[in-house]
Tab-separated table of C-alpha atoms and ligand atoms in Angstrom:
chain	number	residue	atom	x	y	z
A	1	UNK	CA	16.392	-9.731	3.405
A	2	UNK	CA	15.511	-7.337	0.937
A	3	UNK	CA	16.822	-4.221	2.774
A	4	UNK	CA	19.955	-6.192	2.765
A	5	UNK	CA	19.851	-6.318	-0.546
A	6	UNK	CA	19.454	-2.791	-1.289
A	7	UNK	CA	22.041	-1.880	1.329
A	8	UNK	CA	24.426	-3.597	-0.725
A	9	UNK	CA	23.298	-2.245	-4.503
A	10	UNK	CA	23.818	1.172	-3.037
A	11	UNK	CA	26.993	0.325	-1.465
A	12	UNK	CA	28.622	-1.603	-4.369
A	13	UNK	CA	27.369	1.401	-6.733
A	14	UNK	CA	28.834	4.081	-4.362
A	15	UNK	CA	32.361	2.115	-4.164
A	16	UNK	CA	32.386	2.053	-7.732
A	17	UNK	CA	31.402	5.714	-8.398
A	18	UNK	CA	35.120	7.395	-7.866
A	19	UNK	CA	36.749	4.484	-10.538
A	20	UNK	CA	34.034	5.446	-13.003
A	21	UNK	CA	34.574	9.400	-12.548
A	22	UNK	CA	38.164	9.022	-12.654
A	23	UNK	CA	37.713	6.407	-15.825
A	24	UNK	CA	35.575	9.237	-18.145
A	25	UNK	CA	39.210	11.243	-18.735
A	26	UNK	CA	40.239	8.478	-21.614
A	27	UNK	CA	36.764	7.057	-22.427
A	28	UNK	CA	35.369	10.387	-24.338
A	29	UNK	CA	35.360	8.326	-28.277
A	30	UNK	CA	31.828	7.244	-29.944
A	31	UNK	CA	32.138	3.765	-30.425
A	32	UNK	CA	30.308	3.849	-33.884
A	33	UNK	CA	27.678	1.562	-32.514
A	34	UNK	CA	24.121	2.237	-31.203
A	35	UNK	CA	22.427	1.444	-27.826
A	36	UNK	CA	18.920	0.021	-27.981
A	37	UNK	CA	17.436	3.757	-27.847
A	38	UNK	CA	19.187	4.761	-31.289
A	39	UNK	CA	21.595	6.719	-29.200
A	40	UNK	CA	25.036	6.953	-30.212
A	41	UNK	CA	27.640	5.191	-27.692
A	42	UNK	CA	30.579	6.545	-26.163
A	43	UNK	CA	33.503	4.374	-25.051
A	44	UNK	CA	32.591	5.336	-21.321
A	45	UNK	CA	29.084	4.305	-21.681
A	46	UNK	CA	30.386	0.685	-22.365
A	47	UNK	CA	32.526	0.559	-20.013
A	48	UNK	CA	30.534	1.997	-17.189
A	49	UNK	CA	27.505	-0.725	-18.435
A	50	UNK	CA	30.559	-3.546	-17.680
A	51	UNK	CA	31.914	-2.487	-14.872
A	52	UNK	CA	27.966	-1.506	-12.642
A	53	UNK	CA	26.946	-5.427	-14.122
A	54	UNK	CA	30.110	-7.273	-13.022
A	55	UNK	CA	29.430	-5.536	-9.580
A	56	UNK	CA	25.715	-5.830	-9.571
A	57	UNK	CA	24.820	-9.296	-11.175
A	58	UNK	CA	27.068	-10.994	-8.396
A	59	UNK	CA	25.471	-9.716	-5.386
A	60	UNK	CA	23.139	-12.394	-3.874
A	61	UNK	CA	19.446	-11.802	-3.859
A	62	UNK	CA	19.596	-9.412	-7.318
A	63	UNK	CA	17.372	-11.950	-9.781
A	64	UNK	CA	17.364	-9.557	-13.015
A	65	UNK	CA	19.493	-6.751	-14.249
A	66	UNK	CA	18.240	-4.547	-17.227
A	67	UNK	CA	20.283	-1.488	-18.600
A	68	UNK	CA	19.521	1.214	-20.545
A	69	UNK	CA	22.630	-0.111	-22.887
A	70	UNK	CA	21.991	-3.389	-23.229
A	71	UNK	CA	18.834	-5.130	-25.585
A	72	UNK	CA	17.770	-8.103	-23.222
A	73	UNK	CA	17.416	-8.553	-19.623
A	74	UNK	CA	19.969	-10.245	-17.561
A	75	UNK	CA	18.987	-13.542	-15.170
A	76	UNK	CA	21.135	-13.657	-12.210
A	77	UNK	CA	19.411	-15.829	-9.642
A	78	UNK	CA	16.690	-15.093	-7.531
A	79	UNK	CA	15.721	-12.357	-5.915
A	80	UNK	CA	15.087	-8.090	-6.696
A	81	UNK	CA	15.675	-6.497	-10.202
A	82	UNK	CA	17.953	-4.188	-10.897
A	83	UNK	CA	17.506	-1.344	-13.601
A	84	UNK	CA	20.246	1.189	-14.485
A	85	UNK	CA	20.904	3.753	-16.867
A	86	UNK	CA	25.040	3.674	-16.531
A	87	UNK	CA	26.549	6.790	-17.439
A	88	UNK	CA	23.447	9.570	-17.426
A	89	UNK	CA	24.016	12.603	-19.678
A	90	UNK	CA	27.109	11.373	-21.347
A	91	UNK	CA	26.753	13.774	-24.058
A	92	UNK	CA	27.782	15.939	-21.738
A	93	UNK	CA	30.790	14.293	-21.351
A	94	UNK	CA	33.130	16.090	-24.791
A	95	UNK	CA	32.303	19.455	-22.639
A	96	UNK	CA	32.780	18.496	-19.262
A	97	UNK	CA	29.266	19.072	-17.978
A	98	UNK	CA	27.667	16.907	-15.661
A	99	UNK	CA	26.902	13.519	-16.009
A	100	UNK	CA	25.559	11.171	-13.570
A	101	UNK	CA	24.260	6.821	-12.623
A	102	UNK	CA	20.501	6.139	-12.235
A	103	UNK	CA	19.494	2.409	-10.743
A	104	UNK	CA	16.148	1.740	-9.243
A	105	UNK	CA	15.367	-1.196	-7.547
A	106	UNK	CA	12.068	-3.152	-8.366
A	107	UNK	CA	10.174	-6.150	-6.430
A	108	UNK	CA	8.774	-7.668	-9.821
A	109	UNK	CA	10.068	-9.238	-12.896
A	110	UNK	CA	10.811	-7.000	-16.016
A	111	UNK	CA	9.748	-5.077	-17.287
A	112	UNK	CA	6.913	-3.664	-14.393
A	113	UNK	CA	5.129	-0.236	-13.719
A	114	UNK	CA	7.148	2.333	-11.008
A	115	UNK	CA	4.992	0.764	-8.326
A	116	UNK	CA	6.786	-2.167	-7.867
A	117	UNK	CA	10.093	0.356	-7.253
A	118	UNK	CA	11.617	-0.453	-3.304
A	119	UNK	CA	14.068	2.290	-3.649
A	120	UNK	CA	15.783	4.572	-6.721
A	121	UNK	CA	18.911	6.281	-6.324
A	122	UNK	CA	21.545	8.245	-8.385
A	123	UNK	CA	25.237	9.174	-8.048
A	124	UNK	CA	26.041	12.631	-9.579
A	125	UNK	CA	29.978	13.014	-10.753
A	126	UNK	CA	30.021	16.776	-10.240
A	127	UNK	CA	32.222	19.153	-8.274
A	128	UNK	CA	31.385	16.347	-5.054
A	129	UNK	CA	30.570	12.998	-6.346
A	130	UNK	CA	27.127	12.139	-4.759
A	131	UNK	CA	24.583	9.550	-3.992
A	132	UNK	CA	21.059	10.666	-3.569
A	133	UNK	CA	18.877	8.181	-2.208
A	134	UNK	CA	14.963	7.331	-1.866
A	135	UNK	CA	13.538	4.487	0.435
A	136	UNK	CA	11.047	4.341	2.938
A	137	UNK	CA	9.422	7.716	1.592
A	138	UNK	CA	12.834	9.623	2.305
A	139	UNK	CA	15.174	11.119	0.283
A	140	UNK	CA	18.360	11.495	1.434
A	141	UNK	CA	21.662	12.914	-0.392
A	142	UNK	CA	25.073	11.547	0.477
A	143	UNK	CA	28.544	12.834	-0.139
A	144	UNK	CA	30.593	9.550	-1.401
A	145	UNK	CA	34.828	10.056	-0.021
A	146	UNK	CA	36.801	7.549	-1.097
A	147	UNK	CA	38.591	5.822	1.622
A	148	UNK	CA	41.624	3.668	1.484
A	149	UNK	CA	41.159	0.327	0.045
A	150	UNK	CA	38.156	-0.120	-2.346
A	151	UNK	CA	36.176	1.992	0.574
A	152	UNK	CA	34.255	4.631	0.337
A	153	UNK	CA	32.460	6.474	3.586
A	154	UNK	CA	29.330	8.032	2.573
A	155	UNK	CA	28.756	11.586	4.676
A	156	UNK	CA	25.149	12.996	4.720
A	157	UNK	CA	24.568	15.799	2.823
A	158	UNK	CA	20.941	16.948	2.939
A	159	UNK	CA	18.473	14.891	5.077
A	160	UNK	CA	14.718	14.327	4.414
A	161	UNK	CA	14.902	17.050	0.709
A	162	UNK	CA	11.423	18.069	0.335
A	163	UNK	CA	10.293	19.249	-2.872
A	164	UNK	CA	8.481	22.827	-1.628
A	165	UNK	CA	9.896	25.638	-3.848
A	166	UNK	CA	8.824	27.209	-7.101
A	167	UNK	CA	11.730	28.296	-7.786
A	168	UNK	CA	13.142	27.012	-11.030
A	169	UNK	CA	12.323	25.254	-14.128
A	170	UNK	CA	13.764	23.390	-17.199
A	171	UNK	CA	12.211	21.620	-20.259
A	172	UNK	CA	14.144	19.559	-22.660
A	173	UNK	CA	13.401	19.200	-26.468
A	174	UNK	CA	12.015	21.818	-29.293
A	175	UNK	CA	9.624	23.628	-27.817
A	176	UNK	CA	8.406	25.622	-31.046
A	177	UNK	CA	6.955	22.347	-32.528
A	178	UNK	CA	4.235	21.927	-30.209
A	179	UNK	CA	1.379	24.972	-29.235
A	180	UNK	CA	0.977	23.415	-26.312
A	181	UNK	CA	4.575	23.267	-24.086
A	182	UNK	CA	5.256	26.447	-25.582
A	183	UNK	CA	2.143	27.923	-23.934
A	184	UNK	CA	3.480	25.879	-21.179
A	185	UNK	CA	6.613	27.325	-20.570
A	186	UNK	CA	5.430	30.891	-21.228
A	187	UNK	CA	3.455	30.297	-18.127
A	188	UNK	CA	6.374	28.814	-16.119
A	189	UNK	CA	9.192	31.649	-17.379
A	190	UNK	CA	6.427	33.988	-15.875
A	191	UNK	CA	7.201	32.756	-12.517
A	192	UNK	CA	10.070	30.729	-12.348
A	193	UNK	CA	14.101	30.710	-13.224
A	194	UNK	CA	15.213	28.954	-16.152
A	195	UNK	CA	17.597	25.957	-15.718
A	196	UNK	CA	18.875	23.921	-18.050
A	197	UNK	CA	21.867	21.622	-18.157
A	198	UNK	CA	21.217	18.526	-20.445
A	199	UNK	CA	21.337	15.952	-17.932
A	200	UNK	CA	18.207	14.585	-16.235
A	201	UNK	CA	20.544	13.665	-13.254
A	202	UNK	CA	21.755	16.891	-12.770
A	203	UNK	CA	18.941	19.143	-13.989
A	204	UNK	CA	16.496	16.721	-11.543
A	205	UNK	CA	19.156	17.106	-8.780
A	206	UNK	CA	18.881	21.068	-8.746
A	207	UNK	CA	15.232	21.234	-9.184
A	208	UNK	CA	14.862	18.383	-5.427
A	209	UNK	CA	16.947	21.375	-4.085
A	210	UNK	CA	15.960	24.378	-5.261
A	211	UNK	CA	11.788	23.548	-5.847
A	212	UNK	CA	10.057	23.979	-9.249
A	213	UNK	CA	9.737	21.669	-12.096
A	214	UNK	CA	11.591	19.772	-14.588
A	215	UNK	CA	10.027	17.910	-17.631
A	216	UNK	CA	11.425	16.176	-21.035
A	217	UNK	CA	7.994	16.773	-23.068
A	218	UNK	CA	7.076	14.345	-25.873
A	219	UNK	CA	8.452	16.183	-29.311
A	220	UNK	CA	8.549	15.706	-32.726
A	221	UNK	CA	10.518	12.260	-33.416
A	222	UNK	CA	10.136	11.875	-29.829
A	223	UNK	CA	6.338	11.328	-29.702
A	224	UNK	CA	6.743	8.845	-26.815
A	225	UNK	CA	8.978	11.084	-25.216
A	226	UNK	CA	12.327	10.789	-24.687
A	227	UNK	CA	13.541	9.734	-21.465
A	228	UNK	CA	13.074	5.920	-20.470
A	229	UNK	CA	10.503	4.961	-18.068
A	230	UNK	CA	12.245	1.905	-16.613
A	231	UNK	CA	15.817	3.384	-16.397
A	232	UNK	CA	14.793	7.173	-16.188
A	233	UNK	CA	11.645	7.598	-16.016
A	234	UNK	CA	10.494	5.902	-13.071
A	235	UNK	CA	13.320	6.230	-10.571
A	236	UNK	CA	13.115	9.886	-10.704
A	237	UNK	CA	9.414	9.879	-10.590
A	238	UNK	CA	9.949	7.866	-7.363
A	239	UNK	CA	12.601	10.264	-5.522
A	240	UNK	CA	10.479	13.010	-6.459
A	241	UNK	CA	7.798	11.719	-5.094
A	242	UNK	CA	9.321	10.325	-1.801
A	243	UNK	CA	10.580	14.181	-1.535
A	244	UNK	CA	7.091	15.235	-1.400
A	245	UNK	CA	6.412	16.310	-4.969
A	246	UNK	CA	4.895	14.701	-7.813
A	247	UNK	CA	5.420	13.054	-11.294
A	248	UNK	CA	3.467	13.237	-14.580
A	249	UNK	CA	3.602	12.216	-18.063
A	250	UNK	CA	1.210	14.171	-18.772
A	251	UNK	CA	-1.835	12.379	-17.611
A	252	UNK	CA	-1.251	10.614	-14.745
A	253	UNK	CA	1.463	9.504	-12.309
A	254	UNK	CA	4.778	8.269	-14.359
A	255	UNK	CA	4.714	5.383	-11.506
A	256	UNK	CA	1.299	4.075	-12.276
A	257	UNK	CA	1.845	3.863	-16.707
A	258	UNK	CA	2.054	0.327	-17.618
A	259	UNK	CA	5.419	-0.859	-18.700
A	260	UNK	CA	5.460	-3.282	-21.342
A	261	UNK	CA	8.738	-3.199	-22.961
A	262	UNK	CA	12.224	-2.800	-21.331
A	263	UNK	CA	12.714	0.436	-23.525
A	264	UNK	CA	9.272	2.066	-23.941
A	265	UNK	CA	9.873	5.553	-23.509
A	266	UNK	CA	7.688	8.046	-21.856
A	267	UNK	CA	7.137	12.201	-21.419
A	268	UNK	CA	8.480	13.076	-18.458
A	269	UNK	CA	7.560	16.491	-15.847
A	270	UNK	CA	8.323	15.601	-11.876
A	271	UNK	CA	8.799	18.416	-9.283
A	272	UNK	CA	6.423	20.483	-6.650
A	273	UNK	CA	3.027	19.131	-6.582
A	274	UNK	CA	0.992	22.294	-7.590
A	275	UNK	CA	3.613	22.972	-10.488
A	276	UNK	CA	3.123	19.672	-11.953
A	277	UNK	CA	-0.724	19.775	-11.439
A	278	UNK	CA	-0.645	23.079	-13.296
A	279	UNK	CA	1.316	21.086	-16.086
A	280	UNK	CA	-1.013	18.497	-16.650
A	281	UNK	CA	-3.906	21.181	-16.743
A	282	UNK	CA	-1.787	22.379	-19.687
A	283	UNK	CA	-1.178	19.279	-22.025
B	301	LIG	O1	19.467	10.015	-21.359
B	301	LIG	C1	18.929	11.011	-22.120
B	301	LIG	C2	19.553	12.359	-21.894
B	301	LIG	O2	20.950	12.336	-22.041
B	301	LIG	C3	19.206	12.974	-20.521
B	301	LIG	O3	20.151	12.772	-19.525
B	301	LIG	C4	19.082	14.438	-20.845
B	301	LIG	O4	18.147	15.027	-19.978
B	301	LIG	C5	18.631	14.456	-22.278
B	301	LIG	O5	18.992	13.223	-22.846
B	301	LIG	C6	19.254	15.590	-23.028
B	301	LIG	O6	18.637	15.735	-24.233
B	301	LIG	P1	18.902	16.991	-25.189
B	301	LIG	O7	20.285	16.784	-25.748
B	301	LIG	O8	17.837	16.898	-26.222
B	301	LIG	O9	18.832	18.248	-24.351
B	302	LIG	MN1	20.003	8.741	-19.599
């Protein structure tokens, strides 16, 4: 029953993935309200937190649905919860940079640690609109084509992505305020390319393919970190993880930190397993 379940989250999400892309074009205002995080709102992060609830709330066997724009958690039956960050990035959006969906599905009531996940996933509006997937300890990336109808046919893109390379690596935030991540990423520019693209969706998405590490280290006014653990946090931790890598916030596994409220926030480094060992030696 509950594969069912997730069968159909990803599918609704995927069928609604070329509207929203297509819907950004006349969305791009701030609203001149806040989301729970402090962050300002654009008109597409509304509407993208409408349209993914409409479609998720009324699919049987989803019990709660929590977003990253919304204050309180939504009852809607019986069954899995659903957590999603809606429109990923979308200060990207003004310059046309990439912007993406998170939703992770968890077998617990909200808010609950990354262990209770069953399966994360994201959809990545970039040149090909994209679903990458992790279940069953495989990750699996999926080009979404619209079909006619409401349809969409998803075509596999990359099977099994293992997270093996050192090749690249991107931190967000202010370095300079802390000793520490700037010793840290002195180490990593010794070895490793610099990416950065100020999306966790898209610069996760090219660290799963090219191998390194990516990490949003706890800052100044960001002592918790920034990214959050139910919405961000923990579904990326899982698909790295799945893919063979590994996930820390600094201590321990981003999947085993208790979770106590919907928008606790957490530091955030996920990628090849000896990279992120090395970053926890660090902090
Ligand atoms: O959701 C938070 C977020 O938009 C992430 O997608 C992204 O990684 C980060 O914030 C970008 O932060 P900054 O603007 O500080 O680089
Ligand atoms: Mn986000």
């Amino acid at each position: 029953m509950s594969d069912e379940v997730v069968d159909e989250v990803i599918q609704k999400v995927a069928e609604a993935a070329p509207h929203i892309s297509s819907g950004l074009m006349h969305r791009r205002e701030y609203v001149g309200e806040e989301n729970p995080s402090d962050e300002k709102m654009m008109e597409a992060d509304v509407w993208a937190n409408e349209f993914f609830k409409e479609k998720i709330t009324s699919i049987d066997g989803v019990g709660e649905f929590a977003s990253e724009e919304e204050h309180e958690i939504t009852d809607c039956g019986e069954g899995l919860s659903v957590a999603i960050d809606p429109l990923d990035g979308s200060s990207n959006i003004p310059t046309n940079n990439l912007v993406g969906t998170i939703v992770c599905i968890y077998d617990e009531r909200l808010p609950c640690s990354g262990e209770n996940l069953v399966a994360a996933f994201y959809i990545l509006y970039g040149p090909l609109t994209t679903v990458t997937v992790a279940r069953e300890g495989q990750v699996n990336e999926y080009v979404i084509e619209e079909s006619p109808g409401d349809d969409v046919d998803l075509y596999m893109a990359s099977e099994d992505i293992r997270i093996e390379g050192k090749n690249i690596y991107g931190l967000g935030g202010n370095k300079a305020w802390f000793d520490d991540v700037e010793d840290l990423e002195s180490e990593l520019a010794d070895d490793l390319k610099l990416r950065y693209g100020g999306a966790l969706v898209g610069d996760f998405n090219q660290m799963l393919h090219h191998g390194g590490v990516f990490g949003y280290p706890a800052k100044e006014g960001y002592e918790n970190g920034k990214y959050r653990i139910l919405f961000e946090g923990n579904p990326m931790a899982f698909i790295a993880e799945a893919a063979g890598g590994a996930s820390t916030n600094g201590e321990r596994s981003i999947l085993e930190v208790e979770v106590d409220d919907i928008h606790q926030r957490t530091p955030f480094y996920a990628g090849q397993k000896e990279l992120v060992q090395r970053v926890e030696e660090h902090l």
